[in-house]
Coordinates of C-alpha atoms in Angstrom, one line a residue:
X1 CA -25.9 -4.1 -24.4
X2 CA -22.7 -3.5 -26.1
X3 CA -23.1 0.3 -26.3
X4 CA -23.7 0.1 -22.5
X5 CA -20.3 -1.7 -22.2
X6 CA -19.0 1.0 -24.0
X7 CA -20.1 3.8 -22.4
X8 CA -19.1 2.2 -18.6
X9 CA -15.4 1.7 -20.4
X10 CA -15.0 4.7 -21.3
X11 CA -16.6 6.3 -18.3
X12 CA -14.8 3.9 -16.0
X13 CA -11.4 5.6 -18.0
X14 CA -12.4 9.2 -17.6
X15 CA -13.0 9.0 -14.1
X16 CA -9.2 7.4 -13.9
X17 CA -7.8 10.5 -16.0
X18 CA -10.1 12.7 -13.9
X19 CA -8.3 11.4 -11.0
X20 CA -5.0 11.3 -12.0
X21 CA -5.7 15.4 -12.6
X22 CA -5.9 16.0 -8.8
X23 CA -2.2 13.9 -8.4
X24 CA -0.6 16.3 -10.9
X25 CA 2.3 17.4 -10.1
X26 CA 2.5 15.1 -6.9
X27 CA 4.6 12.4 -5.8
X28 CA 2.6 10.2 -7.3
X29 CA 3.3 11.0 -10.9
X30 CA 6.9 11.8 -9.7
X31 CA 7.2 8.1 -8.3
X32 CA 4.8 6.7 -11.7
X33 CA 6.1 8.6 -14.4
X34 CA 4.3 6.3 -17.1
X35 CA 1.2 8.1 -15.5
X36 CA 1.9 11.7 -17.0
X37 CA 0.6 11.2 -20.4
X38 CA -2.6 10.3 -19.2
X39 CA -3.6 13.6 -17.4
X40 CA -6.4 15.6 -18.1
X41 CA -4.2 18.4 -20.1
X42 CA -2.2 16.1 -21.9
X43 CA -5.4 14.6 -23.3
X44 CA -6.5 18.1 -24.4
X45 CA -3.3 18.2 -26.2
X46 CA -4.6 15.5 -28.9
X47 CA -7.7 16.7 -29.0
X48 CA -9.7 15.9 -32.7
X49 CA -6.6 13.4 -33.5
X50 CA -6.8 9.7 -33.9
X51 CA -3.7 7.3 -33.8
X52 CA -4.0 4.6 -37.3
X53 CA -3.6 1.6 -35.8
X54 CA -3.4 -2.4 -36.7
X55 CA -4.1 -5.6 -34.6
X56 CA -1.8 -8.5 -35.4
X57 CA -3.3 -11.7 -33.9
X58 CA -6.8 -12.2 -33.8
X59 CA -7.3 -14.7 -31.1
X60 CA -9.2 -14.0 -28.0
X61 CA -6.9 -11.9 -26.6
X62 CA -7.0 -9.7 -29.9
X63 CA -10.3 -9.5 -29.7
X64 CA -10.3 -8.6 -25.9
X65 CA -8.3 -5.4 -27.3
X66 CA -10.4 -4.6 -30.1
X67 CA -13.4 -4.3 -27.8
X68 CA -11.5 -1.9 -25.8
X69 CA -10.5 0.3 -28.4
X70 CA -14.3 0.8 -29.3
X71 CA -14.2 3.1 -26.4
X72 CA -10.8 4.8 -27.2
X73 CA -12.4 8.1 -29.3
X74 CA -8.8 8.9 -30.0
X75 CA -8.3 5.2 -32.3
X76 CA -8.9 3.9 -35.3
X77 CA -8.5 0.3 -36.3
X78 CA -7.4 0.2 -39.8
X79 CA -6.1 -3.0 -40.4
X80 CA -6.1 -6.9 -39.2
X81 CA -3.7 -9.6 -39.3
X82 CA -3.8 -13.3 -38.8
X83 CA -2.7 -16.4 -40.8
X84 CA -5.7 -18.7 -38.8
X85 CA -8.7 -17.6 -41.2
X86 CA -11.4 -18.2 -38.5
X87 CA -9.4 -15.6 -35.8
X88 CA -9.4 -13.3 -39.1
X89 CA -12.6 -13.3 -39.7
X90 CA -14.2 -13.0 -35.9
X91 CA -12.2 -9.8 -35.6
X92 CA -13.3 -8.6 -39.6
X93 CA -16.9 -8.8 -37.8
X94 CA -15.9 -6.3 -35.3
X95 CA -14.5 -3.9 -37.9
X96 CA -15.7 -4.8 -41.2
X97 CA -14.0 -1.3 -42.5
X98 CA -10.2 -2.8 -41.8
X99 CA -8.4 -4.0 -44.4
X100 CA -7.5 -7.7 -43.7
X101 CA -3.8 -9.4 -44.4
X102 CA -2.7 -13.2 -43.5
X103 CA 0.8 -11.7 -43.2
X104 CA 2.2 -9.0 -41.0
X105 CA 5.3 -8.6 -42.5
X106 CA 2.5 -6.9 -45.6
X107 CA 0.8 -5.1 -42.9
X108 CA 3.7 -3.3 -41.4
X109 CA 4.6 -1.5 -45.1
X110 CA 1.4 0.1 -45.0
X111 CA 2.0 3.8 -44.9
X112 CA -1.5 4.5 -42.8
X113 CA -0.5 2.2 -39.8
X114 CA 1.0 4.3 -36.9
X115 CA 1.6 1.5 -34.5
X116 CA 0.8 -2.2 -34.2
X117 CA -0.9 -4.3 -31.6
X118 CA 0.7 -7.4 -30.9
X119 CA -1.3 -10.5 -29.5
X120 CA -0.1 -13.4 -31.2
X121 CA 1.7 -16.5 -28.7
X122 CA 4.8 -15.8 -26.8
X123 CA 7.5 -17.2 -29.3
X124 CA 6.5 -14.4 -31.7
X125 CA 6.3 -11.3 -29.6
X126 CA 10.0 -11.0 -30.2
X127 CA 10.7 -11.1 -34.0
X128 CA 7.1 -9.2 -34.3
X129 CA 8.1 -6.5 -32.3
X130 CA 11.9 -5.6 -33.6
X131 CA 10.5 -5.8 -37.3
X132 CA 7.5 -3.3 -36.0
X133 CA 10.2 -1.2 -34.5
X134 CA 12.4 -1.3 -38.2
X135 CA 9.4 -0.5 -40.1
X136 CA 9.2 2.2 -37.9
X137 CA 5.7 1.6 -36.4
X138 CA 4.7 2.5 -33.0
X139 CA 4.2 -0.9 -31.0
X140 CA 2.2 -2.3 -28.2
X141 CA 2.9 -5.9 -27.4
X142 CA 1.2 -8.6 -25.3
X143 CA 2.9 -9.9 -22.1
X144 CA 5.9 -11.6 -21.7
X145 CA 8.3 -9.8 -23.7
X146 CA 9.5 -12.8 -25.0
X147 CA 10.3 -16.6 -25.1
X148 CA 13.9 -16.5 -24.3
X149 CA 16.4 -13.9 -22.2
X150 CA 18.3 -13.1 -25.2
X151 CA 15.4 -12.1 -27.1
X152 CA 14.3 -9.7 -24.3
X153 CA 17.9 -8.5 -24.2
X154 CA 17.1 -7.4 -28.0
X155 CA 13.7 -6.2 -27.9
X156 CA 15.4 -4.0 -24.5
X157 CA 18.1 -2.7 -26.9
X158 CA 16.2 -2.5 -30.0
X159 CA 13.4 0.4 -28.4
X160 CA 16.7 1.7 -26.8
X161 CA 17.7 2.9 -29.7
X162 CA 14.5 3.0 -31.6
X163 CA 12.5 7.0 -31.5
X164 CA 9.3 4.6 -31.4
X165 CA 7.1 4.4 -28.6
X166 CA 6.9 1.0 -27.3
X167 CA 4.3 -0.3 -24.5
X168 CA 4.3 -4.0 -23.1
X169 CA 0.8 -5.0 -21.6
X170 CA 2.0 -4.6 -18.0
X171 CA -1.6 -3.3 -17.0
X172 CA -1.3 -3.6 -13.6
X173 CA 0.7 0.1 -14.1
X174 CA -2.3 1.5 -15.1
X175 CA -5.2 -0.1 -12.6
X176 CA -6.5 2.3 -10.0
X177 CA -6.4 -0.4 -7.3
X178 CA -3.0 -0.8 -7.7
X179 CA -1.6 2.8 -8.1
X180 CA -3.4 3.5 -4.4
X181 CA -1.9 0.6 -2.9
X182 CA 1.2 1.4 -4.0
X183 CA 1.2 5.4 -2.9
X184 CA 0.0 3.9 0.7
X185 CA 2.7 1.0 0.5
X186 CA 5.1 4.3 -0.7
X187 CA 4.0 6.3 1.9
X188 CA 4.7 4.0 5.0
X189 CA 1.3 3.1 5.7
X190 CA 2.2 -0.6 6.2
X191 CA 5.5 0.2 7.3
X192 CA 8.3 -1.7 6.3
X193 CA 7.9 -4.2 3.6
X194 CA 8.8 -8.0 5.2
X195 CA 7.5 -10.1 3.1
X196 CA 5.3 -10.4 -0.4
X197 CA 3.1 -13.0 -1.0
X198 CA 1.2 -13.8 -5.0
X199 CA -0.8 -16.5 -6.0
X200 CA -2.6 -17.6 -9.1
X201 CA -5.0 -20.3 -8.8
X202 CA -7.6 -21.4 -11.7
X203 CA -9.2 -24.8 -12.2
X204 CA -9.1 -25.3 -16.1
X205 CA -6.9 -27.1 -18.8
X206 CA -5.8 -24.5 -20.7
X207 CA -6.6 -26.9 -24.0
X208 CA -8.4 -25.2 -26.8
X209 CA -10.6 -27.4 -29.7
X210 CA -8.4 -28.6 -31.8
X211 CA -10.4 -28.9 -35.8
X212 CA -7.7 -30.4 -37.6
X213 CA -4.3 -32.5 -35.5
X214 CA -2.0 -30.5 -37.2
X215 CA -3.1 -27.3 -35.4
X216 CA -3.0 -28.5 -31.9
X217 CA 0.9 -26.5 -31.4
X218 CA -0.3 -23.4 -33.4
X219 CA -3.9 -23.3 -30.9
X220 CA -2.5 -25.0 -27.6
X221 CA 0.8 -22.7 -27.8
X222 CA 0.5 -22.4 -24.6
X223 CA 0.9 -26.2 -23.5
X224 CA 4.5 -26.1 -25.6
X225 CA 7.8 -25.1 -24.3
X226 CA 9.0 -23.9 -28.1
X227 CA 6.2 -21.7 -27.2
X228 CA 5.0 -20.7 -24.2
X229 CA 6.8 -20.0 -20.8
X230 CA 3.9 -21.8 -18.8
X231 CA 2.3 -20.5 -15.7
X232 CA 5.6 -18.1 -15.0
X233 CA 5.3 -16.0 -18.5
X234 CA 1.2 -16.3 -18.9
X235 CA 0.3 -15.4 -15.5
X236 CA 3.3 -14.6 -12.9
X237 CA 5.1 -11.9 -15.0
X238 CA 1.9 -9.5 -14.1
X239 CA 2.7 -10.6 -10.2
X240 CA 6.2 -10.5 -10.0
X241 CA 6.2 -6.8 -11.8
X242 CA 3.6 -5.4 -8.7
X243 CA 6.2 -6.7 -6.1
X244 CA 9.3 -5.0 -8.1
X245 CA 7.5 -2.0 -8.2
X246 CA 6.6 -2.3 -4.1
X247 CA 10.6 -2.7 -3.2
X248 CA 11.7 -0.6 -6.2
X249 CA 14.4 -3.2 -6.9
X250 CA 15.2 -6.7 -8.0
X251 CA 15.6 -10.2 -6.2
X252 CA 18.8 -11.4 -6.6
X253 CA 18.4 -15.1 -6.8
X254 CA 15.7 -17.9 -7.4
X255 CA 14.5 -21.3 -6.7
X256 CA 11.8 -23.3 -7.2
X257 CA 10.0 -26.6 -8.1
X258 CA 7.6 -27.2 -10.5
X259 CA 5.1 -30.3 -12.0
X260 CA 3.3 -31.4 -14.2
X261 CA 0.5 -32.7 -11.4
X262 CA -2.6 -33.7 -13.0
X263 CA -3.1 -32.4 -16.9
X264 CA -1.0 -35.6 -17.6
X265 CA -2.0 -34.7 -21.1
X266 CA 0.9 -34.3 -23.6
X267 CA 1.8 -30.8 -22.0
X268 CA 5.7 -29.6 -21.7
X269 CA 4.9 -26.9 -19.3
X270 CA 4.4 -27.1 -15.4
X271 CA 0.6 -27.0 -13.8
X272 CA 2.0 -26.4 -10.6
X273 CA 5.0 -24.5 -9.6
X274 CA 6.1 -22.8 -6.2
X275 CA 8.7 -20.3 -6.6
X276 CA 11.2 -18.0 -4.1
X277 CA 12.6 -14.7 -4.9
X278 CA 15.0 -13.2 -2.8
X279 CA 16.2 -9.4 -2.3
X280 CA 19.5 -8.7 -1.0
X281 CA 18.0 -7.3 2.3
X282 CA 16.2 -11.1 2.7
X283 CA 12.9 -10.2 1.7
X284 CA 10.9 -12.6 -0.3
X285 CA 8.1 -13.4 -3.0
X286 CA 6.3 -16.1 -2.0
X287 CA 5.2 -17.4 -5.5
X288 CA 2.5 -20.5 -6.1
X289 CA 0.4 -21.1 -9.3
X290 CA -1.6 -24.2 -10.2
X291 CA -4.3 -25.0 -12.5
X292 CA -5.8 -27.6 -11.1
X293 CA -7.9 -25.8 -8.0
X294 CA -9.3 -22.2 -8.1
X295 CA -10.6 -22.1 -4.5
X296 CA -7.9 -19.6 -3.5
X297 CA -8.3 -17.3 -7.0
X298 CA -5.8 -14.6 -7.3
X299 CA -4.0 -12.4 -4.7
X300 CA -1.0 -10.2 -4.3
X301 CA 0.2 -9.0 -1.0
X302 CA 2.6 -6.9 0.1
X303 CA 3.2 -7.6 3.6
X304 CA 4.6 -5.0 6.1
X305 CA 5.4 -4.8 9.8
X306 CA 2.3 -2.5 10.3
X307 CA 0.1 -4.2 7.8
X308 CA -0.8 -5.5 4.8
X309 CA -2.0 -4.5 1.5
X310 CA -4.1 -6.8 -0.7
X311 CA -3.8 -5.2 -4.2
X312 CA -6.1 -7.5 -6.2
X313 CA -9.4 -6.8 -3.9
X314 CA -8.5 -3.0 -3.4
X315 CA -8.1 -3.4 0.4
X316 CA -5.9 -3.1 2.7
X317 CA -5.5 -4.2 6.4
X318 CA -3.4 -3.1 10.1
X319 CA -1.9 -4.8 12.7
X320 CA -2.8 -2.0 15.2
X321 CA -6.2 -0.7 13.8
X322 CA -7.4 2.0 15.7
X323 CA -11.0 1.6 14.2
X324 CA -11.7 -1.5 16.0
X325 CA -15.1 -1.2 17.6
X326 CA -15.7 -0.8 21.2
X327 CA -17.2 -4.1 21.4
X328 CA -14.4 -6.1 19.3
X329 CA -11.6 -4.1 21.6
X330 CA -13.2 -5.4 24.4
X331 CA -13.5 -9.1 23.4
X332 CA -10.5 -9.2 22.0
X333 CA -9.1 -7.5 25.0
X334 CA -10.3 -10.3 27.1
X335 CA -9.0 -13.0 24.8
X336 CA -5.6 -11.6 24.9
X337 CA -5.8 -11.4 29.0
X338 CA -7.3 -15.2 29.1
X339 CA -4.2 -16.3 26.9
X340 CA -1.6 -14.3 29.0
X341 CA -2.9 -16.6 31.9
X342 CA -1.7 -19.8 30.0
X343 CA 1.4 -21.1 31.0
X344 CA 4.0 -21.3 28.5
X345 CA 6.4 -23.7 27.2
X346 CA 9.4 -21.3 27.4
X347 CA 9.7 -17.9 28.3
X348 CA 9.0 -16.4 24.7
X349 CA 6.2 -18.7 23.8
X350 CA 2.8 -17.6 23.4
X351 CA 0.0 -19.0 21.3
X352 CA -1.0 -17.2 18.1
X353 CA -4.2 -15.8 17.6
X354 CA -6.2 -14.6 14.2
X355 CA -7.7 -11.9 14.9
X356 CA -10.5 -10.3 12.5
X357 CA -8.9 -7.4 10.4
X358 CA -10.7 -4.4 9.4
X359 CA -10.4 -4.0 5.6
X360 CA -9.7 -0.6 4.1
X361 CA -10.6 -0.1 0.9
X362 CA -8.0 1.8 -1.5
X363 CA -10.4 3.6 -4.1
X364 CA -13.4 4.8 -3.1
X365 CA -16.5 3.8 -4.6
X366 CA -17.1 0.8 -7.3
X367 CA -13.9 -1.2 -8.3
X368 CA -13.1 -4.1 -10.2
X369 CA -12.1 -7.4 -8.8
X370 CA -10.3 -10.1 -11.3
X371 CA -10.7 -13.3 -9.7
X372 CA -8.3 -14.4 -11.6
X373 CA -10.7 -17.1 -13.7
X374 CA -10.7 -15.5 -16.8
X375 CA -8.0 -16.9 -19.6
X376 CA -9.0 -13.4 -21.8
X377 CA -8.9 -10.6 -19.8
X378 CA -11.0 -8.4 -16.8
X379 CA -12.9 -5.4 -17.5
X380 CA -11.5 -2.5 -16.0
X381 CA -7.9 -3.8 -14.9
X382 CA -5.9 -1.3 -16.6
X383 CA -6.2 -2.3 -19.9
X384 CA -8.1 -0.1 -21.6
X385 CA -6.1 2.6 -20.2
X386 CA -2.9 1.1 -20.9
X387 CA -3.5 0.9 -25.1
X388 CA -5.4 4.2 -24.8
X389 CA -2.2 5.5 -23.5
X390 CA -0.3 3.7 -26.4
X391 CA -2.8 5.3 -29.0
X392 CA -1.7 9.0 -27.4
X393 CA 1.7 7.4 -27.7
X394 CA 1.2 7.3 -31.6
X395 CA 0.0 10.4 -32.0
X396 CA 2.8 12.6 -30.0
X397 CA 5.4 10.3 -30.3
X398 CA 5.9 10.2 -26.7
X399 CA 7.5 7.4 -25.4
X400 CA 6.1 6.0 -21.5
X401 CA 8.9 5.8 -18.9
X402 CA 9.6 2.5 -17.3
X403 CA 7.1 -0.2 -19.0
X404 CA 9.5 -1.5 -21.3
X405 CA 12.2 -1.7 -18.1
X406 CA 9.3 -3.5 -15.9
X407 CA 8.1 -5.8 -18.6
X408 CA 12.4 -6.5 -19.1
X409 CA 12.6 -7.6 -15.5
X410 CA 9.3 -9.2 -14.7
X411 CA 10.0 -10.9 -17.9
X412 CA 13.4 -12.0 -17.1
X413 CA 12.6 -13.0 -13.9
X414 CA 9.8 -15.5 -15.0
X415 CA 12.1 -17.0 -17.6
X416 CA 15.0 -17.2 -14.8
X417 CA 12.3 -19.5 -12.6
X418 CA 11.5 -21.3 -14.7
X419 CA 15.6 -22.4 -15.8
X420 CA 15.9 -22.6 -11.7
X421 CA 12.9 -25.3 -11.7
X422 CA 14.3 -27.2 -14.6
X423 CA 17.5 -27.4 -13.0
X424 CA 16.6 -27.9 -9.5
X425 CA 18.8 -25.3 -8.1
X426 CA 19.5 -21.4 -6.9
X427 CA 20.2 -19.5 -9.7
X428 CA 21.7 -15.4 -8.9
X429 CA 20.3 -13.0 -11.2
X430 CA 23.1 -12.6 -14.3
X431 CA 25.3 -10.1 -14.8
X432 CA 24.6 -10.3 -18.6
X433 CA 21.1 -9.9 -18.6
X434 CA 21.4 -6.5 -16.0
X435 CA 20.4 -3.3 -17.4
X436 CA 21.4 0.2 -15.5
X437 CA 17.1 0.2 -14.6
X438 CA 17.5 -2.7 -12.0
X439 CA 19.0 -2.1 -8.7
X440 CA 19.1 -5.0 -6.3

C-alpha cells in the first residue's frame, strides 16, 4: 500500500514537471518565476545527486513531509530532531538510518546536513530559521513565517542577505490547479478582477490528547496566542497569498471581527473571524473562517466581470457561456422573457436570477480536491513539489524567486488582521513593514 502511495506521488510530480516542460520559455514561467527550477532540463542538471537533509519537528506535519520525501529520488533524510520523545520516535520509524537529536541547535553543526526542514509551532519558525540561515544551512520552513511582524521583518532581511536558499511552505505556488487558474485569470479569461472571495470552514477543536497537564501549551500550540496566530496564520495565510498573486499587489487596509463562538474551552485565539481586505482600486477579499461547521469546506474565488474562477475544485465558470446547450438557452431564454414581463419597482429594477453555470475544468484529467478537513496536509496540493524543489535548491544552491516575498506579505497580512480584530478598527498597511516586492 505505501509503495503504491509512492509511486502515484511521484508520478503525480513528473507529470507536473512534464508539464511545466511544454510552458518553457512562456509567459507562464515569465509571470511564475519560482517555477523555472522545476523544468524537465533543470532536473537533468542534478541528475545522480541527492541534497542531505534534516527534519526538525516531528509532529504530524513532520511526518506529513517525511512521507513525501520517500518519493523525492533526489533526498536523503539524514537526521531528526525533536525534544517531545514520542514525535522523535514516530519519525525514527520512518527512517531508522537518521541520526536522532532532542536539540536542533546540535543538529545544525552537523557538517552532512545541507538544509533543514522546519515544522515545529509558529513561535519558533523565527529563531529556527535565522540560526539555520547562520549555520549556513539551506532552509525550508512551515507556514506562517512567523509569530510577530518584526520577526518576519528579520527572517525577510536575514535570507536578504543570506547566499542560502530559503523556501516557506506556500504550496499553493506549486499546485497545478492553481498555476492554470491563474494563467486564465492572467490571460483575461474572467475579465476584470471585481471581487475575491476565501473561506475555510472545518468542524473540529483543534485540541490534541494531552498525557501529562504540563504539556497542554507545548501540544495545543495552536489554541495559545504566545504561540499561534489562530485561524489567520494556520489556515488564511495560504488564501490570502492566492488572491495577492491574482491582483499582483497588496490591500492597503484591514478590518475585521473575530470570536471565540463555541470552543469556550480555555482557548486565546478566535473560532470565528470575518475579515476585509481592500486594494486601492476598491477591490476586496472577502475573508470568513470558523471551526465550528464544515458544511461549506474550503474555497477560493477570484471573481471577475466575465466570470469566475474557483481555484480549490480546479473549475472555473462564465457569465456569458457560449456552451450552453440548446435546450438550457432556450429555457433559460424563456425565463428571462417571462421576467422582463414583470413590472418593476423602479425603472432599473429587475429580479435576480441564478442561473446554472457550466463548470470548466482547469487541468485536464484527475486532480486533487482538499476539502479543506484535513489538520495535516492533502495529497498532491503542491507539496511534494514544493520541498522537492527545495531539495534541488540544496544541491545547486539556487535560490526560488518570490516565495520568501509571498510568504512576507501573506504573513504580514494575517498578523495585521488579526491586530485590526483585537482592536476593532481599520488598520492601513504600515510603512515600516513595506518591502520594495509589494505594490499596492
Amino acid at each position: 500500500m505505501e509503495e503504491n502511495k509512492k509511486m502515484e506521488r511521484e508520478v503525480s510530480r513528473r507529470e507536473f514537471i512534464k508539464e511545466l516542460g511544454y510552458l518553457a520559455g512562456g509567459a507562464v514561467l515569465l509571470s511564475m518565476p519560482w517555477l523555472k527550477s522545476q523544468t524537465p532540463e533543470k532536473l537533468k542538471e542534478i541528475n545522480g545527486q541527492g541534497a542531505r537533509v534534516a527534519l526538525i519537528g516531528c509532529g504530524s506535519r513532520g511526518q506529513y513531509h517525511l512521507h513525501n520525501l520517500k518519493s523525492i529520488p533526489h533526498a536523503e533524510v539524514v537526521a531528526l530532531c525533536d525534544d517531545y520523545e514520542p514525535n522523535l520516535k514516530a519519525a525514527a520509524e520512518l527512517y531508522p538510518k537518521a541520526r536522532l537529536y532532542s536539540d536542533y541547535r546540535s543538529l545544525l553543526e552537523a557538517s552532512d546536513v545541507d538544509g533543514v526542514i522546519i515544522a515545529t509551532p509558529l513561535h519558533l519558525h523565527a529563531p529556527m530559521t535565522l540560526d539555520a540561515l547562520a549555520a549556513g544551512k539551506h532552509v525550508f520552513c512551515e507556514k506562517a513565517m512567523a509569530r510577530t511582524m518584526s520577526e518576519c521583518r528579520a527572517v525577510y532581511e536575514a535570507y536578504k542577505r543570506s547566499d542560502k536558499a530559503l523556501y516557506f511552505c506556500m504550496q499553493r505556488m506549486y499546485d497545478p490547479k492553481y498555476i492554470k487558474g491563474m494563467e486564465r485569470v492572467h490571460s483575461g479569461l474572467i475579465g476584470e478582477i471585481v471581487g475575491l472571495r476565501c473561506h475555510w470552514f472545518r468542524n473540529a477543536d483543534w485540541r490534541r490528547a494531552v498525557p501529562s497537564p504540563e504539556l497542554e501549551r507545548r501540544i495545543n500550540w495552536r489554541l495559545y496566542r504566545e504561540s499561534s496566530g489562530g485561524l489567520m496564520t494556520e489556515l488564511a495565510c495560504h488564501q490570502l497569498e492566492v488572491c495577492n498573486w491574482a491582483m499582483e499587489r497588496m490591500p492597503e487596509t484591514i478590518t475585521g471581527m473575530g470570536d471565540i463562538v463555541y470552543w469556550k474551552d480555555g482557548r486565546e485565539v478566535y473560532d470565528n473571524v470575518n475579515v476585509i481586505y481592500r486594494y486601492a482600486n476598491g477591490v476586496k477579499i472577502n475573508y470568513e473562517s470558523l471551526i465550528s461547521n464544515k458544511y461549506n469546506g474550503m474555497e477560493d474565488q477570484i471573481l471577475g466581470h466575465k466570470g469566475t474562477v474557483d481555484m480549490t475544485k480546479g473549475i472555473y465558470y462564465l457569465e456569458e457561456d457560449n456552451q450552453l446547450s440548446g435546450i438550457r438557452q432556450l429555457l433559460r431564454e424563456g425565463k428571462e422573457k417571462t421576467l422582463g414581463a414583470i413590472p418593476t419597482a423602479g425603472p432599473s429594477w429587475r429580479p435576480e436570477t441564478r442561473v446554472d453555470y457550466v463548470p470548466h475544468t482547469l487541468v485536464e484529467g484527475q486532480i486533487s480536491v482538499n476539502s479543506g478537513q484535513s489538520t495535516v496536509g492533502a495529497d498532491k496540493d503542491g507539496s511534494d513539489v514544493i520541498l522537492s524543489a527545495f531539495c534541488q535548491s540544496c544541491i545547486t544552491g539556487e535560490k526560488a524567486e518570490n516565495v520568501v516575498e509571498e510568504a512576507y506579505c501573506s504573513t504580514l497580512l494575517c498578523l495585521l488582521a488579526n491586530q485590526a480584530m483585537d482592536e476593532k478598527r481599520i488598520i492601513t498597511f504600515p510603512e515600516e513593514y513595506k518591502i520594495p516586492y509589494m505594490k499596492f
